[in-house]
mmCIF file of C-alpha atoms in Angstrom:
data_model
loop_
_atom_site.group_PDB
_atom_site.id
_atom_site.type_symbol
_atom_site.label_atom_id
_atom_site.label_comp_id
_atom_site.label_asym_id
_atom_site.label_seq_id
_atom_site.Cartn_x
_atom_site.Cartn_y
_atom_site.Cartn_z
ATOM 1 C CA MET A 1 112.511 72.379 108.152
ATOM 2 C CA ALA A 2 113.105 70.021 105.118
ATOM 3 C CA ASN A 3 115.367 70.793 102.434
ATOM 4 C CA ASP A 4 113.994 68.844 99.580
ATOM 5 C CA GLU A 5 110.582 66.713 99.051
ATOM 6 C CA SER A 6 112.441 63.594 99.763
ATOM 7 C CA ARG A 7 112.726 64.415 103.329
ATOM 8 C CA LEU A 8 108.997 64.594 103.476
ATOM 9 C CA ILE A 9 108.245 61.359 101.698
ATOM 10 C CA THR A 10 110.927 59.863 103.985
ATOM 11 C CA LEU A 11 109.383 60.935 106.866
ATOM 12 C CA ALA A 12 105.842 59.937 105.832
ATOM 13 C CA ALA A 13 107.262 56.188 105.370
ATOM 14 C CA ARG A 14 108.966 56.324 108.776
ATOM 15 C CA TYR A 15 105.479 57.173 110.217
ATOM 16 C CA LEU A 16 103.899 54.176 108.792
ATOM 17 C CA ARG A 17 106.209 52.018 111.170
ATOM 18 C CA ASP A 18 106.259 54.197 114.194
ATOM 19 C CA ARG A 19 102.776 55.529 114.425
ATOM 20 C CA PRO A 20 103.680 58.523 116.287
ATOM 21 C CA PRO A 21 101.190 60.588 118.502
ATOM 22 C CA GLU A 22 101.678 63.433 116.160
ATOM 23 C CA TYR A 23 99.367 65.006 113.360
ATOM 24 C CA GLY A 24 99.865 66.037 109.998
ATOM 25 C CA LEU A 25 98.333 69.104 108.653
ATOM 26 C CA LEU A 26 97.936 69.782 104.804
ATOM 27 C CA LEU A 27 97.209 73.313 104.216
ATOM 28 C CA ASP A 28 96.495 75.017 100.538
ATOM 29 C CA LEU A 29 96.651 78.515 100.887
ATOM 30 C CA SER A 30 96.221 79.144 97.027
ATOM 31 C CA ARG A 31 92.638 80.574 97.828
ATOM 32 C CA VAL A 32 93.726 83.391 100.169
ATOM 33 C CA LEU A 33 93.762 86.801 98.870
ATOM 34 C CA HIS A 34 97.213 88.610 98.324
ATOM 35 C CA ILE A 35 99.093 85.192 99.016
ATOM 36 C CA GLU A 36 101.302 86.181 96.336
ATOM 37 C CA GLU A 37 102.652 89.062 98.429
ATOM 38 C CA PRO A 38 105.746 87.631 99.911
ATOM 39 C CA VAL A 39 105.913 89.401 103.040
ATOM 40 C CA PHE A 40 102.113 88.416 103.803
ATOM 41 C CA LYS A 41 102.648 84.717 102.859
ATOM 42 C CA ARG A 42 105.875 84.567 105.179
ATOM 43 C CA SER A 43 104.148 86.017 107.975
ATOM 44 C CA LEU A 44 100.914 84.003 107.462
ATOM 45 C CA VAL A 45 102.889 80.709 107.493
ATOM 46 C CA ARG A 46 104.789 81.509 110.451
ATOM 47 C CA TRP A 47 102.036 82.492 112.589
ATOM 48 C CA LEU A 48 100.056 79.236 111.519
ATOM 49 C CA ALA A 49 102.757 77.246 112.609
ATOM 50 C CA GLY A 50 103.587 79.154 115.763
ATOM 51 C CA GLU A 51 106.102 82.027 116.158
ATOM 52 C CA GLY A 52 109.852 80.935 116.076
ATOM 53 C CA GLU A 53 108.759 77.045 116.237
ATOM 54 C CA PRO A 54 109.608 76.098 112.774
ATOM 55 C CA LEU A 55 113.085 78.038 112.920
ATOM 56 C CA GLU A 56 114.414 76.789 116.053
ATOM 57 C CA LYS A 57 115.499 73.595 117.791
ATOM 58 C CA PRO A 58 113.838 72.411 120.790
ATOM 59 C CA GLN A 59 115.017 73.371 124.144
ATOM 60 C CA PRO A 60 115.927 70.427 126.163
ATOM 61 C CA GLY A 61 112.748 69.081 128.095
ATOM 62 C CA SER A 62 110.447 71.143 126.004
ATOM 63 C CA GLY A 63 109.479 68.338 123.514
ATOM 64 C CA PRO A 64 109.542 67.871 119.991
ATOM 65 C CA SER A 65 108.635 71.397 117.933
ATOM 66 C CA ILE A 66 106.458 71.647 114.810
ATOM 67 C CA GLN A 67 108.173 70.835 111.571
ATOM 68 C CA LEU A 68 106.999 73.189 108.571
ATOM 69 C CA PHE A 69 107.671 72.093 105.090
ATOM 70 C CA GLN A 70 106.729 74.723 102.418
ATOM 71 C CA LEU A 71 106.113 73.441 98.731
ATOM 72 C CA PRO A 72 105.241 75.400 95.791
ATOM 73 C CA HIS A 73 101.626 76.420 94.525
ATOM 74 C CA ASP A 74 101.263 77.926 97.908
ATOM 75 C CA ARG A 75 100.791 74.477 99.812
ATOM 76 C CA ILE A 76 102.370 73.940 103.317
ATOM 77 C CA VAL A 77 102.751 70.677 105.461
ATOM 78 C CA LEU A 78 102.876 70.821 109.280
ATOM 79 C CA ILE A 79 103.781 67.894 111.487
ATOM 80 C CA ILE A 80 102.226 68.925 114.867
ATOM 81 C CA PRO A 81 103.022 67.260 118.579
ATOM 82 C CA GLU A 82 100.058 65.988 120.212
ATOM 83 C CA ALA A 83 100.664 68.567 123.021
ATOM 84 C CA GLN A 84 100.189 71.252 120.540
ATOM 85 C CA LEU A 85 97.200 70.276 118.616
ATOM 86 C CA ALA A 86 94.659 72.154 120.516
ATOM 87 C CA ASP A 87 96.455 75.500 119.931
ATOM 88 C CA ARG A 88 97.193 74.927 116.570
ATOM 89 C CA ARG A 89 93.486 74.242 115.699
ATOM 90 C CA THR A 90 92.506 77.094 117.404
ATOM 91 C CA ARG A 91 94.885 79.111 115.392
ATOM 92 C CA LEU A 92 93.547 78.104 112.260
ATOM 93 C CA GLY A 93 90.368 78.695 113.252
ATOM 94 C CA ARG A 94 91.250 82.261 114.168
ATOM 95 C CA VAL A 95 92.738 82.734 110.827
ATOM 96 C CA ALA A 96 89.766 81.377 108.978
ATOM 97 C CA GLN A 97 87.442 83.608 110.815
ATOM 98 C CA VAL A 98 89.416 86.360 110.096
ATOM 99 C CA LEU A 99 89.814 85.812 106.047
ATOM 100 C CA GLY A 100 85.851 84.997 106.276
ATOM 101 C CA GLU A 101 85.337 88.454 107.654
ATOM 102 C CA LYS A 102 87.234 89.988 105.649
ATOM 103 C CA HIS A 103 85.996 88.101 102.168
ATOM 104 C CA ALA A 104 89.715 87.477 101.838
ATOM 105 C CA GLY A 105 89.482 83.855 100.757
ATOM 106 C CA ASN A 106 89.780 80.510 102.693
ATOM 107 C CA ILE A 107 92.420 77.833 103.618
ATOM 108 C CA GLY A 108 91.908 74.360 102.518
ATOM 109 C CA ALA A 109 93.190 71.986 105.388
ATOM 110 C CA ARG A 110 93.623 68.339 105.784
ATOM 111 C CA TRP A 111 94.295 66.528 109.138
ATOM 112 C CA PHE A 112 95.825 63.212 109.800
ATOM 113 C CA ASN A 113 95.966 61.648 112.884
ATOM 114 C CA LEU A 114 99.392 59.900 112.390
ATOM 115 C CA SER A 115 99.013 57.208 115.055
ATOM 116 C CA ARG A 116 96.039 55.822 112.910
ATOM 117 C CA GLU A 117 96.179 57.372 109.344
ATOM 118 C CA ALA A 118 99.831 57.365 108.344
ATOM 119 C CA GLU A 119 98.876 55.494 105.271
ATOM 120 C CA ALA A 120 96.409 58.336 103.747
ATOM 121 C CA PHE A 121 99.131 60.599 104.882
ATOM 122 C CA GLN A 122 101.696 58.702 103.152
ATOM 123 C CA VAL A 123 99.709 58.962 99.953
ATOM 124 C CA ALA A 124 98.841 62.740 100.340
ATOM 125 C CA VAL A 125 102.415 63.540 100.744
ATOM 126 C CA GLN A 126 103.506 61.527 97.790
ATOM 127 C CA THR A 127 100.916 63.557 95.625
ATOM 128 C CA LEU A 128 101.876 66.860 96.885
ATOM 129 C CA ALA A 129 105.633 65.928 96.270
ATOM 130 C CA ALA A 130 104.788 64.891 92.598
ATOM 131 C CA GLU A 131 103.017 68.045 92.055
ATOM 132 C CA ALA A 132 105.937 70.402 93.637
ATOM 133 C CA GLY A 133 108.798 68.573 91.804
ATOM 134 C CA ARG A 134 111.914 69.758 93.235
ATOM 135 C CA ASN A 135 110.746 72.802 94.054
ATOM 136 C CA LEU A 136 110.758 73.063 97.831
ATOM 137 C CA PHE A 137 111.775 76.666 99.467
ATOM 138 C CA PRO A 138 112.779 78.593 101.134
ATOM 139 C CA HIS A 139 116.046 77.175 102.897
ATOM 140 C CA ALA A 140 117.250 75.802 99.338
ATOM 141 C CA PRO A 141 116.890 77.039 96.126
ATOM 142 C CA PRO A 142 114.104 75.413 93.866
ATOM 143 C CA ASP A 143 116.305 74.500 91.223
ATOM 144 C CA GLY A 144 119.534 75.187 89.763
ATOM 145 C CA GLU A 145 118.335 77.567 87.216
ATOM 146 C CA GLN A 146 116.719 79.634 90.069
ATOM 147 C CA LEU A 147 120.079 79.454 92.126
ATOM 148 C CA ASP A 148 121.911 80.868 89.162
ATOM 149 C CA GLN A 149 119.077 83.687 88.619
ATOM 150 C CA PHE A 150 119.538 84.625 92.384
ATOM 151 C CA MET A 151 123.835 84.720 91.732
ATOM 152 C CA MET A 152 123.076 86.802 88.599
ATOM 153 C CA LEU A 153 120.954 89.330 90.766
ATOM 154 C CA GLU A 154 123.343 89.316 93.500
ATOM 155 C CA ARG A 155 126.171 90.392 91.575
ATOM 156 C CA ALA A 156 124.694 93.128 89.551
ATOM 157 C CA LEU A 157 123.029 94.487 93.018
ATOM 158 C CA HIS A 158 126.249 94.579 94.404
ATOM 159 C CA ALA A 159 127.607 95.998 91.345
ATOM 160 C CA VAL A 160 124.742 98.804 90.042
ATOM 161 C CA ASP A 161 124.660 102.131 91.540
ATOM 162 C CA ILE A 162 122.053 101.810 94.206
ATOM 163 C CA SER A 163 121.081 105.448 94.158
ATOM 164 C CA SER A 164 119.571 104.918 90.760
ATOM 165 C CA LEU A 165 116.953 102.461 92.063
ATOM 166 C CA LEU A 166 115.973 104.907 94.822
ATOM 167 C CA ARG A 167 113.061 106.602 95.205
ATOM 168 C CA GLU A 168 112.469 109.558 97.788
ATOM 169 C CA GLN A 169 109.191 110.766 99.102
ATOM 170 C CA PHE A 170 108.475 113.362 101.878
ATOM 171 C CA VAL A 171 106.442 113.039 105.107
ATOM 172 C CA TYR A 172 104.519 116.228 105.559
ATOM 173 C CA ARG A 173 103.146 117.876 108.809
ATOM 174 C CA MET A 174 100.253 119.876 108.172
ATOM 175 C CA GLU A 175 99.975 123.087 110.443
ATOM 176 C CA PRO A 176 96.657 124.565 111.742
ATOM 177 C CA ASN A 177 96.771 127.043 108.846
ATOM 178 C CA GLY A 178 96.908 124.217 106.308
ATOM 179 C CA ARG A 179 100.714 124.751 105.452
ATOM 180 C CA LEU A 180 102.541 121.558 104.718
ATOM 181 C CA VAL A 181 105.973 121.227 106.235
ATOM 182 C CA PRO A 182 108.534 118.351 105.189
ATOM 183 C CA VAL A 183 109.475 116.328 108.465
ATOM 184 C CA MET A 184 110.982 113.173 106.800
ATOM 185 C CA ALA A 185 112.211 111.606 103.786
ATOM 186 C CA GLU A 186 111.227 108.086 102.981
ATOM 187 C CA ARG A 187 113.741 106.411 100.656
ATOM 188 C CA THR A 188 112.807 102.663 98.974
ATOM 189 C CA VAL A 189 113.821 100.829 96.528
ATOM 190 C CA ALA A 190 111.879 100.909 93.171
ATOM 191 C CA LEU A 191 111.181 97.062 92.863
ATOM 192 C CA GLU A 192 109.389 97.681 89.246
ATOM 193 C CA VAL A 193 112.379 99.113 88.023
ATOM 194 C CA LEU A 194 114.409 96.001 89.050
ATOM 195 C CA ASP A 195 111.991 93.817 87.367
ATOM 196 C CA ARG A 196 112.409 95.565 84.208
ATOM 197 C CA LEU A 197 116.012 95.520 84.454
ATOM 198 C CA PHE A 198 116.299 91.753 85.112
ATOM 199 C CA SER A 199 113.092 90.684 83.382
ATOM 200 C CA THR A 200 111.472 89.241 85.955
ATOM 201 C CA SER A 201 108.940 89.756 88.818
ATOM 202 C CA LEU A 202 110.439 89.455 92.282
ATOM 203 C CA ARG A 203 106.739 89.510 93.684
ATOM 204 C CA GLN A 204 105.723 86.582 91.836
ATOM 205 C CA ASN A 205 108.774 84.308 92.966
ATOM 206 C CA PRO A 206 108.739 84.442 96.979
ATOM 207 C CA TRP A 207 112.122 82.636 97.279
ATOM 208 C CA LEU A 208 113.986 85.002 94.979
ATOM 209 C CA PHE A 209 112.243 87.815 96.390
ATOM 210 C CA ASP A 210 113.391 86.849 99.960
ATOM 211 C CA LYS A 211 116.866 86.517 98.702
ATOM 212 C CA VAL A 212 116.975 89.809 96.661
ATOM 213 C CA THR A 213 115.314 92.010 99.906
ATOM 214 C CA ASP A 214 118.203 90.677 101.881
ATOM 215 C CA VAL A 215 120.426 91.819 99.705
ATOM 216 C CA LEU A 216 118.644 95.432 98.988
ATOM 217 C CA ASP A 217 118.838 95.744 102.940
ATOM 218 C CA SER A 218 122.360 95.584 103.235
ATOM 219 C CA ARG A 219 122.694 97.883 100.040
ATOM 220 C CA MET A 220 120.403 100.409 101.572
ATOM 221 C CA LEU A 221 122.470 100.622 104.926
ATOM 222 C CA TYR A 222 125.758 100.897 103.237
ATOM 223 C CA HIS A 223 124.202 103.575 100.555
ATOM 224 C CA LEU A 224 123.243 105.449 103.778
ATOM 225 C CA LEU A 225 126.702 105.314 105.105
ATOM 226 C CA ARG A 226 128.304 106.615 102.073
ATOM 227 C CA ASP A 227 125.941 109.272 101.170
ATOM 228 C CA GLN A 228 127.497 112.542 101.316
ATOM 229 C CA GLN A 229 124.134 114.537 100.370
ATOM 230 C CA ALA A 230 123.204 116.882 102.717
ATOM 231 C CA HIS A 231 120.130 116.411 104.255
ATOM 232 C CA SER A 232 118.447 118.150 107.059
ATOM 233 C CA LEU A 233 115.611 115.891 107.545
ATOM 234 C CA PRO A 234 115.301 112.239 109.253
ATOM 235 C CA ILE A 235 115.895 109.470 106.533
ATOM 236 C CA ALA A 236 113.159 106.459 106.736
ATOM 237 C CA VAL A 237 113.979 103.057 105.324
ATOM 238 C CA LYS A 238 111.894 100.008 105.127
ATOM 239 C CA LEU A 239 113.978 96.990 106.706
ATOM 240 C CA HIS A 240 113.067 93.489 108.388
ATOM 241 C CA ALA A 241 113.501 93.165 112.032
ATOM 242 C CA ALA A 242 116.292 90.429 111.307
ATOM 243 C CA THR A 243 118.041 92.843 109.766
ATOM 244 C CA VAL A 244 117.985 95.339 112.347
ATOM 245 C CA THR A 245 119.199 92.549 114.886
ATOM 246 C CA SER A 246 122.041 91.359 112.875
ATOM 247 C CA GLU A 247 125.814 92.084 113.563
ATOM 248 C CA GLU A 248 126.133 93.754 110.195
ATOM 249 C CA PHE A 249 123.574 96.260 110.965
ATOM 250 C CA ARG A 250 125.077 97.381 114.551
ATOM 251 C CA GLY A 251 128.488 97.478 112.501
ATOM 252 C CA ILE A 252 127.272 99.967 110.076
ATOM 253 C CA VAL A 253 125.488 102.085 112.430
ATOM 254 C CA ALA A 254 128.485 102.545 114.414
ATOM 255 C CA ARG A 255 130.167 103.779 111.506
ATOM 256 C CA PHE A 256 127.506 106.146 110.593
ATOM 257 C CA PRO A 257 128.780 109.897 110.341
ATOM 258 C CA ALA A 258 127.402 112.532 113.201
ATOM 259 C CA ARG A 259 124.875 113.789 110.812
ATOM 260 C CA LEU A 260 123.073 110.406 110.504
ATOM 261 C CA HIS A 261 122.906 109.729 114.444
ATOM 262 C CA GLY A 262 119.219 110.395 115.712
ATOM 263 C CA GLN A 263 118.403 110.961 112.091
ATOM 264 C CA LEU A 264 117.657 107.221 110.946
ATOM 265 C CA VAL A 265 114.166 105.931 111.042
ATOM 266 C CA VAL A 266 113.579 102.259 110.438
ATOM 267 C CA GLU A 267 109.999 101.237 109.161
ATOM 268 C CA LEU A 268 109.168 97.501 110.324
ATOM 269 C CA PRO A 269 106.086 96.043 108.660
ATOM 270 C CA PHE A 270 103.156 95.282 110.977
ATOM 271 C CA LEU A 271 102.976 91.658 109.497
ATOM 272 C CA GLU A 272 106.203 91.098 111.262
ATOM 273 C CA TRP A 273 104.934 92.159 114.599
ATOM 274 C CA GLU A 274 102.068 90.028 114.167
ATOM 275 C CA ALA A 275 103.782 86.654 113.341
ATOM 276 C CA ALA A 276 107.275 87.371 114.574
ATOM 277 C CA ARG A 277 106.776 89.313 117.561
ATOM 278 C CA ARG A 278 109.781 88.251 119.460
ATOM 279 C CA ALA A 279 112.223 89.248 116.582
ATOM 280 C CA PHE A 280 110.346 92.477 116.281
ATOM 281 C CA ASN A 281 110.732 92.996 119.991
ATOM 282 C CA GLU A 282 114.322 92.366 119.945
ATOM 283 C CA ALA A 283 114.526 94.813 116.717
ATOM 284 C CA LEU A 284 112.673 97.482 119.195
ATOM 285 C CA GLN A 285 115.452 96.889 121.534
ATOM 286 C CA THR A 286 118.442 97.197 119.206
ATOM 287 C CA ALA A 287 116.828 100.438 117.615
ATOM 288 C CA LYS A 288 116.729 102.187 121.322
ATOM 289 C CA ARG A 289 120.150 101.197 122.229
ATOM 290 C CA GLU A 290 121.499 102.818 118.744
ATOM 291 C CA ASP A 291 119.270 105.835 118.924
ATOM 292 C CA ILE A 292 117.172 104.782 116.034
ATOM 293 C CA ALA A 293 113.491 105.464 115.545
ATOM 294 C CA ILE A 294 111.043 102.784 114.679
ATOM 295 C CA ALA A 295 107.688 103.386 112.363
ATOM 296 C CA LEU A 296 105.494 100.721 112.464
ATOM 297 C CA ASP A 297 104.311 100.330 108.644
ATOM 298 C CA HIS A 298 101.109 99.173 107.372
ATOM 299 C CA VAL A 299 99.000 99.308 110.549
ATOM 300 C CA PRO A 300 95.540 97.570 109.494
ATOM 301 C CA ALA A 301 92.529 99.994 109.414
ATOM 302 C CA THR A 302 90.417 97.011 111.420
ATOM 303 C CA PRO A 303 91.939 95.754 114.744
ATOM 304 C CA PRO A 304 93.961 92.139 114.789
ATOM 305 C CA GLU A 305 92.519 90.048 117.355
ATOM 306 C CA ASP A 306 94.698 91.091 120.368
ATOM 307 C CA ARG A 307 94.528 94.999 119.573
ATOM 308 C CA ALA A 308 98.185 95.123 120.906
ATOM 309 C CA LEU A 309 100.692 97.672 119.630
ATOM 310 C CA PRO A 310 104.092 97.908 119.913
ATOM 311 C CA PRO A 311 105.248 101.236 121.611
ATOM 312 C CA VAL A 312 107.137 102.575 118.442
ATOM 313 C CA ASP A 313 107.992 106.236 117.422
ATOM 314 C CA TRP A 314 105.580 106.388 114.366
ATOM 315 C CA TYR A 315 102.401 104.461 113.172
ATOM 316 C CA ARG A 316 102.005 104.471 109.480
ATOM 317 C CA ILE A 317 98.347 104.006 108.262
ATOM 318 C CA PRO A 318 97.770 103.400 104.367
ATOM 319 C CA TRP A 319 94.814 105.261 103.077
ATOM 320 C CA HIS A 320 94.224 102.601 100.530
ATOM 321 C CA ASP A 321 95.019 98.776 100.026
ATOM 322 C CA GLY A 322 96.900 99.129 96.121
ATOM 323 C CA GLN A 323 93.446 97.115 94.958
ATOM 324 C CA GLY A 324 91.142 100.418 94.887
ATOM 325 C CA HIS A 325 89.937 100.009 98.449
ATOM 326 C CA PHE A 326 89.907 102.930 100.557
ATOM 327 C CA ILE A 327 89.806 103.214 104.511
ATOM 328 C CA ASN A 328 87.494 104.883 107.047
ATOM 329 C CA VAL A 329 90.256 107.131 108.632
ATOM 330 C CA VAL A 330 88.210 107.990 111.726
ATOM 331 C CA ASP A 331 87.138 104.293 112.266
ATOM 332 C CA ALA A 332 90.850 103.296 111.756
ATOM 333 C CA MET A 333 91.764 105.716 114.448
ATOM 334 C CA GLY A 334 89.384 104.529 116.790
ATOM 335 C CA TRP A 335 90.787 101.215 117.582
ATOM 336 C CA LEU A 336 94.250 102.775 118.187
ATOM 337 C CA THR A 337 93.622 103.560 121.899
ATOM 338 C CA GLY A 338 96.034 105.352 123.515
ATOM 339 C CA ILE A 339 97.977 106.396 120.640
ATOM 340 C CA ASP A 340 98.614 110.066 120.039
ATOM 341 C CA PRO A 341 97.393 111.049 116.496
ATOM 342 C CA SER A 342 100.423 113.341 116.313
ATOM 343 C CA ARG A 343 102.566 110.076 115.775
ATOM 344 C CA CYS A 344 100.507 108.549 113.026
ATOM 345 C CA ILE A 345 101.181 109.133 109.598
ATOM 346 C CA LEU A 346 98.482 108.522 106.947
ATOM 347 C CA THR A 347 100.156 107.081 103.864
ATOM 348 C CA ARG A 348 99.379 106.501 100.075
ATOM 349 C CA CYS A 349 97.440 109.532 99.876
ATOM 350 C CA THR A 350 96.471 109.441 96.245
ATOM 351 C CA ARG A 351 93.572 112.032 96.338
ATOM 352 C CA THR A 352 93.486 115.267 98.404
ATOM 353 C CA ASP A 353 90.253 113.825 100.313
ATOM 354 C CA ALA A 354 92.627 111.752 102.243
ATOM 355 C CA VAL A 355 94.022 114.774 104.069
ATOM 356 C CA SER A 356 90.533 115.856 104.541
ATOM 357 C CA ALA A 357 89.462 112.615 105.876
ATOM 358 C CA GLY A 358 92.922 112.392 108.105
ATOM 359 C CA ARG A 359 92.412 116.029 109.492
ATOM 360 C CA GLN A 360 89.101 114.854 110.610
ATOM 361 C CA ALA A 361 90.401 112.016 112.552
ATOM 362 C CA GLY A 362 93.201 114.101 114.178
ATOM 363 C CA ILE A 363 96.147 113.159 111.902
ATOM 364 C CA SER A 364 98.626 115.771 111.140
ATOM 365 C CA HIS A 365 100.966 113.960 109.218
ATOM 366 C CA PHE A 366 100.517 112.837 105.458
ATOM 367 C CA GLN A 367 102.386 111.094 102.468
ATOM 368 C CA GLY A 368 101.520 110.314 99.100
ATOM 369 C CA VAL A 369 101.485 112.091 95.452
ATOM 370 C CA ALA A 370 98.479 114.008 96.598
ATOM 371 C CA VAL A 371 100.207 115.325 99.274
ATOM 372 C CA GLN A 372 103.688 116.046 97.332
ATOM 373 C CA ARG A 373 101.307 117.814 94.648
ATOM 374 C CA MET A 374 99.671 120.052 97.488
ATOM 375 C CA ALA A 375 103.115 121.037 98.825
ATOM 376 C CA ARG A 376 104.282 121.975 95.355
ATOM 377 C CA GLN A 377 101.156 124.189 94.743
ATOM 378 C CA GLN A 378 101.833 125.782 98.122
ATOM 379 C CA GLU A 379 105.376 126.486 97.347
ATOM 380 C CA ASP A 380 104.592 127.931 93.856
ATOM 381 C CA ALA A 381 101.979 130.135 95.472
ATOM 382 C CA ARG A 382 104.649 131.502 98.004
ATOM 383 C CA ARG A 383 107.117 132.095 95.380
ATOM 384 C CA ARG A 384 104.721 134.130 93.107
ATOM 385 C CA ALA A 385 103.389 135.903 96.432
ATOM 386 C CA ARG A 386 107.507 136.937 97.094
ATOM 387 C CA HIS A 387 107.898 138.142 93.510
ATOM 388 C CA ARG A 388 104.872 140.175 93.611
ATOM 389 C CA ARG A 389 106.112 141.780 96.872
ATOM 390 C CA GLU A 390 109.595 142.392 95.261
ATOM 391 C CA ALA A 391 108.195 143.908 91.999
ATOM 392 C CA THR A 392 105.871 146.458 94.110
ATOM 393 C CA ALA A 393 108.743 147.343 96.735
ATOM 394 C CA PRO A 394 109.954 150.921 96.752
#
């Protein structure tokens, strides 16, 4: 992948001379709903370009790989060998179909046959580069100011007491009698607190978001290593597949105290399963060797094209998307063929009717503010009943 726009311009100029049997594809993702979400954007781009292809060197005899350039304003450029053209056209068509069905926007696309349209491609690239200025990412900082900002954030994140940034929320199992029993504690970093501390918006800056969340993954693991708080429940944390397969991760897990072995649950995003399946499967194998449970996070209510699901321990299904849209839980469970409902967790339960809908669909595990409120009410009721019994005891 190119590190600056000059590389892309140089490449376009070379095509004027060589006229290679390749194709240039200019994509505008700015009209895709939620493209500002960094994990979604990263996964969508990788899926469009082909899993692993933009990030790896071609193997001997395998021919050239796809080249991927990312520019600001949600533009990307792909250079596609002729042999991979049909697959890439099919993949783009599938994405367009899914976006249309979900009313999630559309992708602007311009194709160039570089053996015949190298001049037009060069003009288009120069226009994009002019718009981008010097803001190419993710492999190089967009500019010196942003690099300074990341270095400041990195130093602060290593110095700050991460426990002040953590939030804990329980996953509950609802018994047949309606009693809620905590079975897992999820710990997350409050990004909104970081935004306030550093007067920035991480979600609106994909390059910075990627770098900061990498640091937070490591800080979370080291926090677990040193945390002396007695906790009888498994602890769930959100990580990326690349973190789980890293040498650092294995080194930290090897140093875990006995109380943490078999008690860690790693939540991996569904988008990584879709867009980086090989890395996801490597993370699964690593987790299995280390006796770590895996939860598939943000399982969609509607099935993906291949309907494939990894063999994980938990499947986390959000009840709403954060934009006011709520799912039909029965329909969502309908496509999870062969999945035991007892291994599904309905998350983001902001209202009690989420629990009713989940129970109707066979789900018994819930998480969210409404469930926490119900659990507190149940505990208060048991406490009052206990006090009444003690007060009337002879």
